[in-house]
Amino acid sequence: MSEKDSREELQELLDILKVEQEEDRKLYESKMLNASIPERRAQGLTWYPIVVKESYYGVGDRLILEIERPSFKEISHQFQSGRVAAVFTNNQDEEPESKLAGVVTSVRPDNIKLTLFVDELPDWFDRGKLGLDLLFDETSYKEMENTLQRVIKAKHNRLAQLREVLLGKEKAGFREKKTLSLNPSLNDSQKKAIENVVFAKDVAIIHGPPGTGKTTTLVEAIKQILSEEEQVLVCAPSNTAVDLLTEKLDEKGVKVVRLGHPSRVSESLLAHTLDVQISNHKDFKQIKELKKRAIEYRNMALKYKRNFGKEERNQRRIILDESRKLQQEAEAIENYITQDILSRARVFTCTLVGAASYLLKDRTFETVFIDEAAQALEPATWIPITKADRVVFAGDHCQLPPTVKSIEAAKKGLSVTLFEKCIQRQKADVMLDTQYRMNEKIMKFSSVQFYYDKLIAHASVKDRLLNGDPDFTAPVEFVDTAGCGFEEKIRSRNIQYFKSGRSAVAIKTFYSSG
């Protein structure tokens, strides 16, 4: 149990988060300020060149750009919905600070919608040589900060209770267990973990060492909860983890809406995103027609942009008003379609910060599932928890920790996750003990070192060797390279230890095919 009051602990965490934010800002500026356009593009921070396919006024008369990159499509990027970006010009005749900032509201692999902070486009915008820069991500930090402040201030409500339980101040509660109808292909530890989830009142933890079927168990647990609840929220710290869960749930026939827009998605996954589901809705044709007419009116109004008198000015205002009315009507239909899709979904999947989306603003859930919780910053983990009555964590704190860019912040505790705190301070976890990935001898070291020697190799892999190669008759081989002059070094930026050459002891592990 922690000796600190829960509010004091979270207030300290809030201060540490600001240290991390400042370090993150410095790293971003070092990448952007001294880098050329090709260098920024290679890092996924810039699109250049870009083509502006459309510009129109949305809800609240906000000016929206639809941007496309016609080339360099093979380069992955870091643009995401909710991030701030700026259109810039590479025209040498323009001022260097000529930029148009806005919020990214929609992302597909090579298309972006940007809602601008200005009402009209500047003159340089029409002269070409345009690009798009990703600006420093203040949004994620603001969401984490706002969430921590909300959790700190919580009194006499469910969030306050969860705060005390998750930080170990109060004991986690469980309902009386009863017999469940579970998938017979699951092993005993997986069944026990699912039972732990179903009967938890506050929190349940699925501790999944490598190869133990954590994702399979989590998906089965979600299905069990859906037999009692209408909708659940499923989150993870990375888009990759969210996408995997989305695919696995879809394979089980669960109706999923994937919120947010990962920079690269497969065609099969794209169908689960909200944008595509909106475009496939039976009423979407009305939106397209209204937007088309709105653009036509706006293009008519542009004829009166310069050198016109009072009569032309009035005519331009009338035409622009009509364009905006049509656009607002289209937005109203889109909002209706969105709510229709969301109301029929069984599972919402998104990143932790994505749980702060306006689409979930007025929605609460009985249960939130957080996968890879041992790789998530604690401030971000609290975001989806504020929307739920109970939380289910899945992960493994004996593997990779969360990414922390500030050494100072890491030392002060930002590298310790809420998952790790809860597993240490509560008795709400079940460890999956049967692994299906590797030979027993390969597994043995990690089992002894990290998992109290409780891991069991399933019969299907226990004695498995690399097939078809007579040179490899053992599952693991140790090669001693001591005395070769390879010294250990430290990369100070992110506290990584590495060798200047090969490691002092090289371990070769061999998996059989499949």
Short mmCIF file of C-alpha atoms in Angstrom, two decimals:
data_model
loop_
_atom_site.label_atom_id
_atom_site.label_comp_id
_atom_site.label_asym_id
_atom_site.label_seq_id
_atom_site.Cartn_x
_atom_site.Cartn_y
_atom_site.Cartn_z
CA MET A 1 0.00 0.00 0.00
CA SER A 2 1.22 3.49 -0.78
CA GLU A 3 1.75 5.81 2.17
CA LYS A 4 0.66 8.88 0.21
CA ASP A 5 -2.89 10.11 -0.01
CA SER A 6 -4.30 9.26 -3.46
CA ARG A 7 -4.80 12.93 -4.33
CA GLU A 8 -1.23 13.76 -3.30
CA GLU A 9 0.08 10.90 -5.42
CA LEU A 10 -1.83 12.10 -8.47
CA GLN A 11 -0.81 15.71 -7.91
CA GLU A 12 2.83 14.62 -7.94
CA LEU A 13 2.13 12.67 -11.12
CA LEU A 14 0.66 15.81 -12.69
CA ASP A 15 3.85 17.73 -11.91
CA ILE A 16 5.98 14.93 -13.38
CA LEU A 17 3.85 14.95 -16.54
CA LYS A 18 4.77 18.61 -17.10
CA VAL A 19 8.46 17.67 -16.97
CA GLU A 20 7.83 15.03 -19.65
CA GLN A 21 5.88 17.51 -21.77
CA GLU A 22 8.72 20.02 -21.76
CA GLU A 23 11.27 17.39 -22.75
CA ASP A 24 8.96 16.16 -25.51
CA ARG A 25 8.63 19.73 -26.79
CA LYS A 26 12.40 20.16 -26.91
CA LEU A 27 12.83 16.92 -28.84
CA TYR A 28 10.15 17.97 -31.33
CA GLU A 29 11.72 21.37 -31.87
CA SER A 30 15.15 19.83 -32.40
CA LYS A 31 13.64 17.63 -35.15
CA MET A 32 11.64 20.39 -36.85
CA LEU A 33 13.65 23.60 -36.58
CA ASN A 34 16.89 22.27 -37.97
CA ALA A 35 15.51 19.76 -40.47
CA SER A 36 14.92 20.15 -44.19
CA ILE A 37 11.60 19.27 -45.80
CA PRO A 38 12.89 15.86 -47.02
CA GLU A 39 14.19 15.08 -43.51
CA ARG A 40 10.89 16.06 -41.88
CA ARG A 41 8.99 14.07 -44.49
CA ALA A 42 11.13 10.98 -43.80
CA GLN A 43 10.27 11.29 -40.08
CA GLY A 44 6.56 11.36 -40.84
CA LEU A 45 6.18 14.97 -39.66
CA THR A 46 5.59 16.63 -43.04
CA TRP A 47 3.66 16.12 -46.25
CA TYR A 48 5.19 17.89 -49.24
CA PRO A 49 3.92 18.57 -51.79
CA ILE A 50 0.18 18.62 -51.08
CA VAL A 51 -2.92 19.29 -53.16
CA VAL A 52 -5.95 21.00 -51.61
CA LYS A 53 -8.86 19.11 -53.17
CA GLU A 54 -11.65 21.15 -51.54
CA SER A 55 -12.25 24.01 -49.11
CA TYR A 56 -15.61 24.72 -47.49
CA TYR A 57 -17.28 26.02 -44.34
CA GLY A 58 -18.46 23.50 -41.76
CA VAL A 59 -20.41 23.75 -38.52
CA GLY A 60 -19.89 27.10 -36.82
CA ASP A 61 -18.60 28.59 -40.09
CA ARG A 62 -15.27 26.85 -39.62
CA LEU A 63 -13.14 26.72 -42.74
CA ILE A 64 -12.21 23.13 -43.64
CA LEU A 65 -9.57 21.94 -46.11
CA GLU A 66 -9.48 18.51 -47.72
CA ILE A 67 -5.81 17.79 -48.36
CA GLU A 68 -4.18 15.04 -50.41
CA ARG A 69 -0.55 14.02 -50.86
CA PRO A 70 -0.01 13.05 -54.52
CA SER A 71 3.47 11.55 -54.00
CA PHE A 72 5.73 9.92 -51.36
CA LYS A 73 2.78 7.78 -50.35
CA GLU A 74 5.05 4.92 -49.30
CA ILE A 75 6.37 6.99 -46.35
CA SER A 76 4.43 6.40 -43.13
CA HIS A 77 3.37 9.48 -41.17
CA GLN A 78 2.38 10.57 -37.67
CA PHE A 79 -0.71 12.67 -38.51
CA GLN A 80 -3.70 11.66 -36.39
CA SER A 81 -7.18 12.96 -35.72
CA GLY A 82 -7.08 15.65 -33.04
CA ARG A 83 -3.49 16.69 -33.70
CA VAL A 84 -2.63 20.27 -34.70
CA ALA A 85 -1.04 20.81 -38.11
CA ALA A 86 -0.22 23.78 -40.33
CA VAL A 87 -0.26 24.36 -44.08
CA PHE A 88 2.91 26.16 -45.16
CA THR A 89 4.27 27.53 -48.42
CA ASN A 90 7.67 26.68 -49.85
CA ASN A 91 7.49 29.64 -52.21
CA GLN A 92 10.67 31.65 -51.70
CA ASP A 93 8.81 34.91 -52.41
CA GLU A 94 6.62 34.52 -49.33
CA GLU A 95 7.37 35.27 -45.68
CA PRO A 96 8.93 32.28 -43.84
CA GLU A 97 6.24 32.39 -41.15
CA SER A 98 3.38 32.11 -43.68
CA LYS A 99 1.35 29.30 -42.15
CA LEU A 100 -2.29 28.21 -41.70
CA ALA A 101 -2.80 26.23 -38.48
CA GLY A 102 -5.74 23.99 -37.71
CA VAL A 103 -6.93 20.75 -36.14
CA VAL A 104 -6.82 17.44 -38.01
CA THR A 105 -10.38 16.11 -37.95
CA SER A 106 -10.04 13.13 -40.28
CA VAL A 107 -7.11 11.01 -41.50
CA ARG A 108 -6.80 8.39 -44.17
CA PRO A 109 -3.50 7.08 -45.53
CA ASP A 110 -3.13 9.88 -48.09
CA ASN A 111 -5.98 12.28 -47.26
CA ILE A 112 -6.54 14.69 -44.38
CA LYS A 113 -9.30 17.06 -43.33
CA LEU A 114 -7.96 20.13 -41.55
CA THR A 115 -10.28 22.53 -39.70
CA LEU A 116 -8.54 25.92 -39.75
CA PHE A 117 -8.30 28.54 -37.01
CA VAL A 118 -8.99 31.35 -39.55
CA ASP A 119 -12.08 32.40 -41.50
CA GLU A 120 -10.47 33.12 -44.89
CA LEU A 121 -7.54 31.85 -46.92
CA PRO A 122 -4.56 34.21 -47.39
CA ASP A 123 -3.35 35.37 -50.79
CA TRP A 124 -0.26 33.12 -50.77
CA PHE A 125 -2.48 30.06 -50.54
CA ASP A 126 -3.34 30.26 -54.25
CA ARG A 127 0.29 30.40 -55.42
CA GLY A 128 1.12 26.74 -54.92
CA LYS A 129 4.14 24.95 -53.42
CA LEU A 130 2.13 23.99 -50.35
CA GLY A 131 3.02 21.49 -47.63
CA LEU A 132 1.64 20.30 -44.31
CA ASP A 133 3.61 20.21 -41.04
CA LEU A 134 2.62 18.32 -37.91
CA LEU A 135 2.86 20.69 -34.93
CA PHE A 136 3.78 19.77 -31.37
CA ASP A 137 1.09 17.59 -29.78
CA GLU A 138 -0.33 19.77 -27.03
CA THR A 139 -3.68 17.98 -27.28
CA SER A 140 -2.63 14.68 -25.69
CA TYR A 141 -0.94 16.45 -22.79
CA LYS A 142 -3.96 18.69 -22.25
CA GLU A 143 -6.28 15.68 -22.18
CA MET A 144 -4.03 13.87 -19.68
CA GLU A 145 -3.70 16.98 -17.51
CA ASN A 146 -7.44 17.68 -17.54
CA THR A 147 -8.19 14.06 -16.70
CA LEU A 148 -5.76 13.97 -13.76
CA GLN A 149 -7.27 17.16 -12.37
CA ARG A 150 -10.73 15.65 -12.70
CA VAL A 151 -9.66 12.46 -10.89
CA ILE A 152 -7.97 14.49 -8.15
CA LYS A 153 -11.09 16.61 -7.60
CA ALA A 154 -13.54 13.68 -7.67
CA LYS A 155 -15.62 13.38 -4.48
CA HIS A 156 -18.52 11.15 -3.44
CA ASN A 157 -18.88 9.55 -6.88
CA ARG A 158 -17.83 6.40 -8.71
CA LEU A 159 -14.65 7.96 -10.07
CA ALA A 160 -13.53 8.83 -6.53
CA GLN A 161 -14.17 5.23 -5.47
CA LEU A 162 -12.20 3.84 -8.40
CA ARG A 163 -9.34 6.21 -7.62
CA GLU A 164 -9.08 4.81 -4.10
CA VAL A 165 -9.31 1.20 -5.27
CA LEU A 166 -6.87 1.43 -8.19
CA LEU A 167 -4.28 3.22 -6.05
CA GLY A 168 -4.65 0.64 -3.30
CA LYS A 169 -6.40 2.72 -0.63
CA GLU A 170 -9.50 0.51 -0.60
CA LYS A 171 -9.85 -3.20 -1.25
CA ALA A 172 -11.21 -4.30 -4.62
CA GLY A 173 -14.57 -6.05 -4.40
CA PHE A 174 -15.92 -9.13 -6.17
CA ARG A 175 -19.38 -10.61 -6.57
CA GLU A 176 -20.16 -14.16 -5.53
CA LYS A 177 -19.01 -16.48 -8.29
CA LYS A 178 -21.31 -18.79 -10.23
CA THR A 179 -20.80 -21.25 -13.04
CA LEU A 180 -20.16 -19.71 -16.47
CA SER A 181 -20.49 -21.24 -19.91
CA LEU A 182 -16.99 -20.69 -21.34
CA ASN A 183 -15.23 -21.72 -24.52
CA PRO A 184 -13.98 -25.29 -23.85
CA SER A 185 -10.80 -24.65 -25.86
CA LEU A 186 -9.55 -22.27 -23.15
CA ASN A 187 -7.12 -23.58 -20.56
CA ASP A 188 -7.80 -23.42 -16.82
CA SER A 189 -5.89 -20.18 -16.17
CA GLN A 190 -7.69 -18.45 -19.06
CA LYS A 191 -11.06 -19.55 -17.69
CA LYS A 192 -10.08 -18.36 -14.23
CA ALA A 193 -9.04 -14.96 -15.64
CA ILE A 194 -12.39 -14.56 -17.42
CA GLU A 195 -14.29 -15.48 -14.26
CA ASN A 196 -12.23 -12.87 -12.43
CA VAL A 197 -13.35 -10.26 -14.97
CA VAL A 198 -17.03 -11.21 -14.90
CA PHE A 199 -17.35 -11.13 -11.12
CA ALA A 200 -15.17 -8.06 -10.42
CA LYS A 201 -16.97 -5.05 -8.97
CA ASP A 202 -14.12 -2.56 -9.38
CA VAL A 203 -11.09 -3.94 -11.20
CA ALA A 204 -9.80 -7.17 -12.71
CA ILE A 205 -6.35 -7.81 -14.14
CA ILE A 206 -5.39 -10.31 -16.84
CA HIS A 207 -1.63 -10.82 -16.46
CA GLY A 208 -0.43 -12.32 -19.73
CA PRO A 209 3.22 -13.39 -20.09
CA PRO A 210 4.51 -13.93 -23.67
CA GLY A 211 2.62 -16.51 -25.69
CA THR A 212 -0.05 -17.24 -23.09
CA GLY A 213 -3.04 -16.16 -25.19
CA LYS A 214 -3.74 -12.82 -23.54
CA THR A 215 -5.57 -11.39 -26.56
CA THR A 216 -7.65 -14.54 -26.95
CA THR A 217 -8.59 -14.40 -23.26
CA LEU A 218 -9.39 -10.70 -23.42
CA VAL A 219 -11.68 -11.13 -26.44
CA GLU A 220 -13.52 -13.99 -24.71
CA ALA A 221 -13.89 -11.83 -21.58
CA ILE A 222 -15.35 -9.01 -23.67
CA LYS A 223 -17.86 -11.43 -25.21
CA GLN A 224 -18.89 -12.59 -21.74
CA ILE A 225 -19.45 -9.02 -20.56
CA LEU A 226 -21.48 -8.23 -23.70
CA SER A 227 -23.92 -10.94 -22.67
CA GLU A 228 -24.82 -8.68 -19.73
CA GLU A 229 -24.06 -5.16 -21.01
CA GLU A 230 -25.18 -3.29 -24.12
CA GLN A 231 -21.88 -1.59 -24.96
CA VAL A 232 -18.28 -1.64 -23.75
CA LEU A 233 -15.24 0.55 -24.35
CA VAL A 234 -12.00 -1.18 -25.38
CA CYS A 235 -8.75 0.81 -25.37
CA ALA A 236 -5.01 0.39 -25.74
CA PRO A 237 -2.08 2.84 -25.77
CA SER A 238 -1.16 2.26 -29.44
CA ASN A 239 -3.09 2.18 -32.70
CA THR A 240 -1.50 -1.17 -33.52
CA ALA A 241 -2.89 -2.80 -30.37
CA VAL A 242 -6.32 -1.24 -30.95
CA ASP A 243 -6.37 -2.49 -34.53
CA LEU A 244 -5.53 -6.04 -33.43
CA LEU A 245 -8.39 -6.09 -30.92
CA THR A 246 -10.75 -4.63 -33.52
CA GLU A 247 -9.89 -7.41 -35.96
CA LYS A 248 -10.19 -10.17 -33.34
CA LEU A 249 -13.57 -8.90 -32.14
CA ASP A 250 -14.84 -8.67 -35.71
CA GLU A 251 -13.75 -12.26 -36.33
CA LYS A 252 -16.02 -13.24 -33.43
CA GLY A 253 -18.97 -11.46 -35.03
CA VAL A 254 -19.00 -8.51 -32.61
CA LYS A 255 -20.24 -5.20 -34.08
CA VAL A 256 -17.29 -2.84 -33.61
CA VAL A 257 -16.78 0.85 -34.31
CA ARG A 258 -13.14 1.86 -34.51
CA LEU A 259 -12.84 5.46 -33.32
CA GLY A 260 -9.88 7.56 -34.40
CA HIS A 261 -7.87 7.20 -37.57
CA PRO A 262 -4.57 5.26 -37.61
CA SER A 263 -2.19 6.48 -40.29
CA ARG A 264 -2.06 3.07 -41.97
CA VAL A 265 -4.88 0.54 -41.85
CA SER A 266 -5.65 -2.58 -43.85
CA GLU A 267 -8.64 -2.62 -46.17
CA SER A 268 -10.42 -5.09 -43.91
CA LEU A 269 -9.97 -2.83 -40.88
CA LEU A 270 -10.93 0.34 -42.73
CA ALA A 271 -14.51 -0.93 -42.93
CA HIS A 272 -14.79 -0.67 -39.13
CA THR A 273 -13.82 3.00 -38.91
CA LEU A 274 -16.56 5.52 -38.31
CA ASP A 275 -15.80 7.43 -41.54
CA VAL A 276 -16.36 4.40 -43.75
CA GLN A 277 -19.47 3.31 -41.86
CA ILE A 278 -20.87 6.81 -42.35
CA SER A 279 -20.11 6.71 -46.09
CA ASN A 280 -21.88 3.33 -46.36
CA HIS A 281 -25.01 4.56 -44.56
CA LYS A 282 -28.24 4.68 -46.57
CA ASP A 283 -28.63 8.45 -45.99
CA PHE A 284 -25.09 9.40 -47.02
CA LYS A 285 -26.11 10.34 -50.58
CA GLN A 286 -27.99 13.36 -49.20
CA ILE A 287 -24.80 14.61 -47.58
CA LYS A 288 -22.82 14.34 -50.82
CA GLU A 289 -25.48 16.25 -52.77
CA LEU A 290 -25.74 19.04 -50.17
CA LYS A 291 -21.95 19.44 -49.96
CA LYS A 292 -21.69 19.54 -53.73
CA ARG A 293 -24.22 22.36 -53.93
CA ALA A 294 -22.51 24.19 -51.04
CA ILE A 295 -19.19 24.11 -52.92
CA GLU A 296 -20.85 25.36 -56.11
CA TYR A 297 -22.32 28.35 -54.24
CA ARG A 298 -19.02 29.08 -52.56
CA ASN A 299 -17.17 29.00 -55.90
CA MET A 300 -19.70 31.48 -57.26
CA ALA A 301 -19.01 33.79 -54.31
CA LEU A 302 -15.26 33.68 -54.96
CA LYS A 303 -15.84 35.67 -58.15
CA TYR A 304 -16.49 38.66 -55.90
CA LYS A 305 -13.36 38.22 -53.79
CA ARG A 306 -11.42 41.29 -54.97
CA ASN A 307 -12.21 44.76 -56.39
CA PHE A 308 -15.95 44.83 -55.93
CA GLY A 309 -18.47 47.40 -54.75
CA LYS A 310 -21.44 47.40 -52.39
CA GLU A 311 -23.80 45.51 -54.71
CA GLU A 312 -21.23 42.78 -55.38
CA ARG A 313 -20.42 42.58 -51.68
CA ASN A 314 -24.09 42.01 -50.83
CA GLN A 315 -24.39 39.42 -53.57
CA ARG A 316 -21.33 37.61 -52.25
CA ARG A 317 -22.77 37.61 -48.70
CA ILE A 318 -26.09 36.15 -49.89
CA ILE A 319 -24.36 33.39 -51.86
CA LEU A 320 -22.00 32.55 -48.98
CA ASP A 321 -24.94 32.41 -46.56
CA GLU A 322 -26.67 29.92 -48.83
CA SER A 323 -23.47 27.85 -49.07
CA ARG A 324 -23.17 27.77 -45.28
CA LYS A 325 -26.82 26.78 -44.81
CA LEU A 326 -26.36 23.86 -47.18
CA GLN A 327 -23.17 22.83 -45.41
CA GLN A 328 -24.87 23.02 -42.01
CA GLU A 329 -27.74 20.89 -43.30
CA ALA A 330 -25.20 18.32 -44.50
CA GLU A 331 -23.48 18.39 -41.11
CA ALA A 332 -26.81 17.85 -39.34
CA ILE A 333 -27.51 14.74 -41.41
CA GLU A 334 -23.97 13.50 -40.80
CA ASN A 335 -24.45 13.97 -37.05
CA TYR A 336 -27.68 11.96 -37.23
CA ILE A 337 -25.94 9.16 -39.13
CA THR A 338 -23.05 9.18 -36.65
CA GLN A 339 -25.35 8.82 -33.66
CA ASP A 340 -27.30 6.08 -35.44
CA ILE A 341 -24.09 4.08 -36.01
CA LEU A 342 -22.80 4.65 -32.48
CA SER A 343 -26.08 3.65 -30.87
CA ARG A 344 -26.03 0.28 -32.65
CA ALA A 345 -22.38 -0.58 -31.89
CA ARG A 346 -21.59 -3.16 -29.21
CA VAL A 347 -17.91 -2.22 -28.80
CA PHE A 348 -16.04 1.03 -29.25
CA THR A 349 -12.29 0.64 -29.81
CA CYS A 350 -9.82 3.51 -29.57
CA THR A 351 -6.53 4.62 -28.08
CA LEU A 352 -6.41 5.86 -24.50
CA VAL A 353 -6.26 9.52 -25.55
CA GLY A 354 -8.86 8.74 -28.23
CA ALA A 355 -11.32 7.97 -25.41
CA ALA A 356 -11.50 11.75 -24.89
CA SER A 357 -13.13 12.10 -28.33
CA TYR A 358 -16.21 14.30 -28.55
CA LEU A 359 -17.98 11.25 -29.98
CA LEU A 360 -17.85 9.68 -26.49
CA LYS A 361 -18.46 12.93 -24.62
CA ASP A 362 -21.86 12.00 -23.20
CA ARG A 363 -21.38 8.23 -23.15
CA THR A 364 -20.57 6.14 -20.08
CA PHE A 365 -19.90 2.43 -19.81
CA GLU A 366 -20.27 -0.18 -17.13
CA THR A 367 -16.92 -1.68 -18.15
CA VAL A 368 -13.81 -0.42 -19.89
CA PHE A 369 -11.12 -2.84 -21.09
CA ILE A 370 -7.55 -1.56 -21.36
CA ASP A 371 -5.12 -3.81 -23.22
CA GLU A 372 -1.32 -3.44 -23.09
CA ALA A 373 -1.93 -1.46 -19.90
CA ALA A 374 1.63 -2.17 -18.72
CA GLN A 375 2.92 -0.05 -21.62
CA ALA A 376 0.61 2.90 -20.98
CA LEU A 377 1.45 6.14 -19.19
CA GLU A 378 -0.68 6.39 -16.07
CA PRO A 379 -2.11 9.85 -16.92
CA ALA A 380 -3.39 8.48 -20.24
CA THR A 381 -4.79 5.34 -18.60
CA TRP A 382 -7.14 7.44 -16.44
CA ILE A 383 -8.86 8.96 -19.51
CA PRO A 384 -11.09 5.96 -20.37
CA ILE A 385 -11.48 5.07 -16.68
CA THR A 386 -13.39 8.34 -16.12
CA LYS A 387 -16.11 6.93 -18.40
CA ALA A 388 -16.61 3.59 -16.65
CA ASP A 389 -17.92 1.94 -13.48
CA ARG A 390 -15.17 -0.66 -13.48
CA VAL A 391 -11.94 -1.37 -15.34
CA VAL A 392 -10.30 -4.50 -16.74
CA PHE A 393 -6.55 -4.32 -17.31
CA ALA A 394 -4.62 -6.71 -19.55
CA GLY A 395 -0.89 -6.72 -19.99
CA ASP A 396 2.45 -7.77 -18.55
CA HIS A 397 4.60 -5.41 -16.47
CA CYS A 398 7.54 -7.81 -16.81
CA GLN A 399 7.92 -6.85 -20.48
CA LEU A 400 8.38 -3.44 -22.10
CA PRO A 401 7.61 -0.36 -19.96
CA PRO A 402 5.89 2.74 -21.36
CA THR A 403 7.90 5.15 -23.49
CA VAL A 404 9.14 8.07 -21.38
CA LYS A 405 11.28 10.68 -23.10
CA SER A 406 12.51 12.53 -20.01
CA ILE A 407 15.07 10.77 -17.80
CA GLU A 408 14.03 13.00 -14.92
CA ALA A 409 10.34 12.13 -15.35
CA ALA A 410 11.17 8.43 -15.54
CA LYS A 411 13.20 8.57 -12.34
CA LYS A 412 10.40 10.39 -10.55
CA GLY A 413 7.92 7.64 -11.39
CA LEU A 414 6.31 8.29 -14.78
CA SER A 415 7.65 4.93 -16.00
CA VAL A 416 5.53 3.16 -13.35
CA THR A 417 2.14 2.33 -14.81
CA LEU A 418 -1.27 2.20 -13.14
CA PHE A 419 -1.33 -1.48 -14.13
CA GLU A 420 1.85 -2.10 -12.12
CA LYS A 421 0.60 -0.11 -9.13
CA CYS A 422 -2.68 -1.97 -9.09
CA ILE A 423 -1.16 -5.42 -9.47
CA GLN A 424 1.16 -4.67 -6.54
CA ARG A 425 -1.45 -3.06 -4.28
CA GLN A 426 -4.48 -5.25 -4.95
CA LYS A 427 -5.32 -8.92 -5.25
CA ALA A 428 -7.31 -8.63 -8.44
CA ASP A 429 -5.04 -10.37 -10.94
CA VAL A 430 -4.90 -13.77 -12.56
CA MET A 431 -1.74 -14.80 -14.40
CA LEU A 432 -2.11 -16.88 -17.54
CA ASP A 433 0.31 -19.75 -16.99
CA THR A 434 0.28 -21.81 -20.19
CA GLN A 435 2.30 -20.53 -23.14
CA TYR A 436 1.94 -21.71 -26.74
CA ARG A 437 4.88 -19.97 -28.38
CA MET A 438 8.20 -21.59 -27.50
CA ASN A 439 10.11 -24.66 -26.46
CA GLU A 440 10.15 -25.29 -22.72
CA LYS A 441 13.91 -24.70 -22.48
CA ILE A 442 13.63 -21.31 -24.19
CA MET A 443 10.80 -20.40 -21.83
CA LYS A 444 12.60 -21.52 -18.68
CA PHE A 445 14.79 -18.45 -18.12
CA SER A 446 11.95 -15.91 -18.27
CA SER A 447 9.72 -18.19 -16.22
CA VAL A 448 12.26 -18.36 -13.39
CA GLN A 449 13.42 -14.74 -13.67
CA PHE A 450 10.07 -12.98 -13.99
CA TYR A 451 7.15 -15.34 -13.38
CA TYR A 452 8.04 -17.24 -10.19
CA ASP A 453 8.75 -20.36 -12.29
CA LYS A 454 5.00 -20.79 -12.85
CA LEU A 455 4.92 -20.87 -16.65
CA ILE A 456 4.03 -24.13 -18.36
CA ALA A 457 4.87 -24.96 -21.96
CA HIS A 458 1.87 -26.42 -23.76
CA ALA A 459 2.37 -29.93 -25.12
CA SER A 460 2.19 -28.59 -28.69
CA VAL A 461 5.38 -26.55 -28.22
CA LYS A 462 7.08 -28.09 -25.20
CA ASP A 463 9.63 -30.12 -27.20
CA ARG A 464 9.35 -28.34 -30.53
CA LEU A 465 12.57 -27.81 -32.52
CA LEU A 466 13.48 -26.02 -35.71
CA ASN A 467 12.20 -28.32 -38.43
CA GLY A 468 14.31 -29.57 -41.30
CA ASP A 469 17.78 -28.35 -40.26
CA PRO A 470 20.12 -31.04 -38.90
CA ASP A 471 22.60 -28.40 -37.66
CA PHE A 472 20.21 -27.26 -34.95
CA THR A 473 19.33 -30.08 -32.58
CA ALA A 474 18.93 -27.94 -29.45
CA PRO A 475 16.25 -25.29 -28.81
CA VAL A 476 18.71 -22.76 -27.34
CA GLU A 477 22.44 -22.17 -27.70
CA PHE A 478 24.70 -19.87 -25.67
CA VAL A 479 27.70 -18.32 -27.40
CA ASP A 480 30.33 -16.79 -25.11
CA THR A 481 31.84 -13.60 -26.56
CA ALA A 482 33.61 -12.46 -23.38
CA GLY A 483 36.93 -10.68 -23.94
CA CYS A 484 36.03 -9.37 -27.38
CA GLY A 485 36.28 -5.75 -26.26
CA PHE A 486 32.64 -4.84 -26.59
CA GLU A 487 31.84 -2.46 -23.75
CA GLU A 488 28.42 -1.55 -22.41
CA LYS A 489 27.29 2.00 -23.18
CA ILE A 490 24.24 4.08 -22.31
CA ARG A 491 22.13 6.18 -24.64
CA SER A 492 21.26 9.05 -22.30
CA ARG A 493 18.19 10.29 -24.15
CA ASN A 494 16.06 7.28 -23.32
CA ILE A 495 18.13 5.31 -20.84
CA GLN A 496 18.90 2.46 -23.25
CA TYR A 497 21.84 0.19 -22.53
CA PHE A 498 23.60 -1.36 -25.50
CA LYS A 499 26.88 -2.85 -26.66
CA SER A 500 29.32 -1.17 -29.02
CA GLY A 501 29.41 -4.52 -30.85
CA ARG A 502 27.92 -7.90 -30.03
CA SER A 503 26.55 -8.57 -26.58
CA ALA A 504 28.80 -10.16 -23.95
CA VAL A 505 26.72 -13.32 -24.18
CA ALA A 506 24.79 -13.92 -27.38
CA ILE A 507 21.74 -16.12 -26.97
CA LYS A 508 20.43 -17.87 -30.05
CA THR A 509 16.88 -19.16 -29.85
CA PHE A 510 15.30 -21.31 -32.49
CA TYR A 511 11.56 -21.64 -33.06
CA SER A 512 10.10 -24.34 -35.23
CA SER A 513 8.18 -23.27 -38.29
CA GLY A 514 4.62 -22.18 -37.54
#
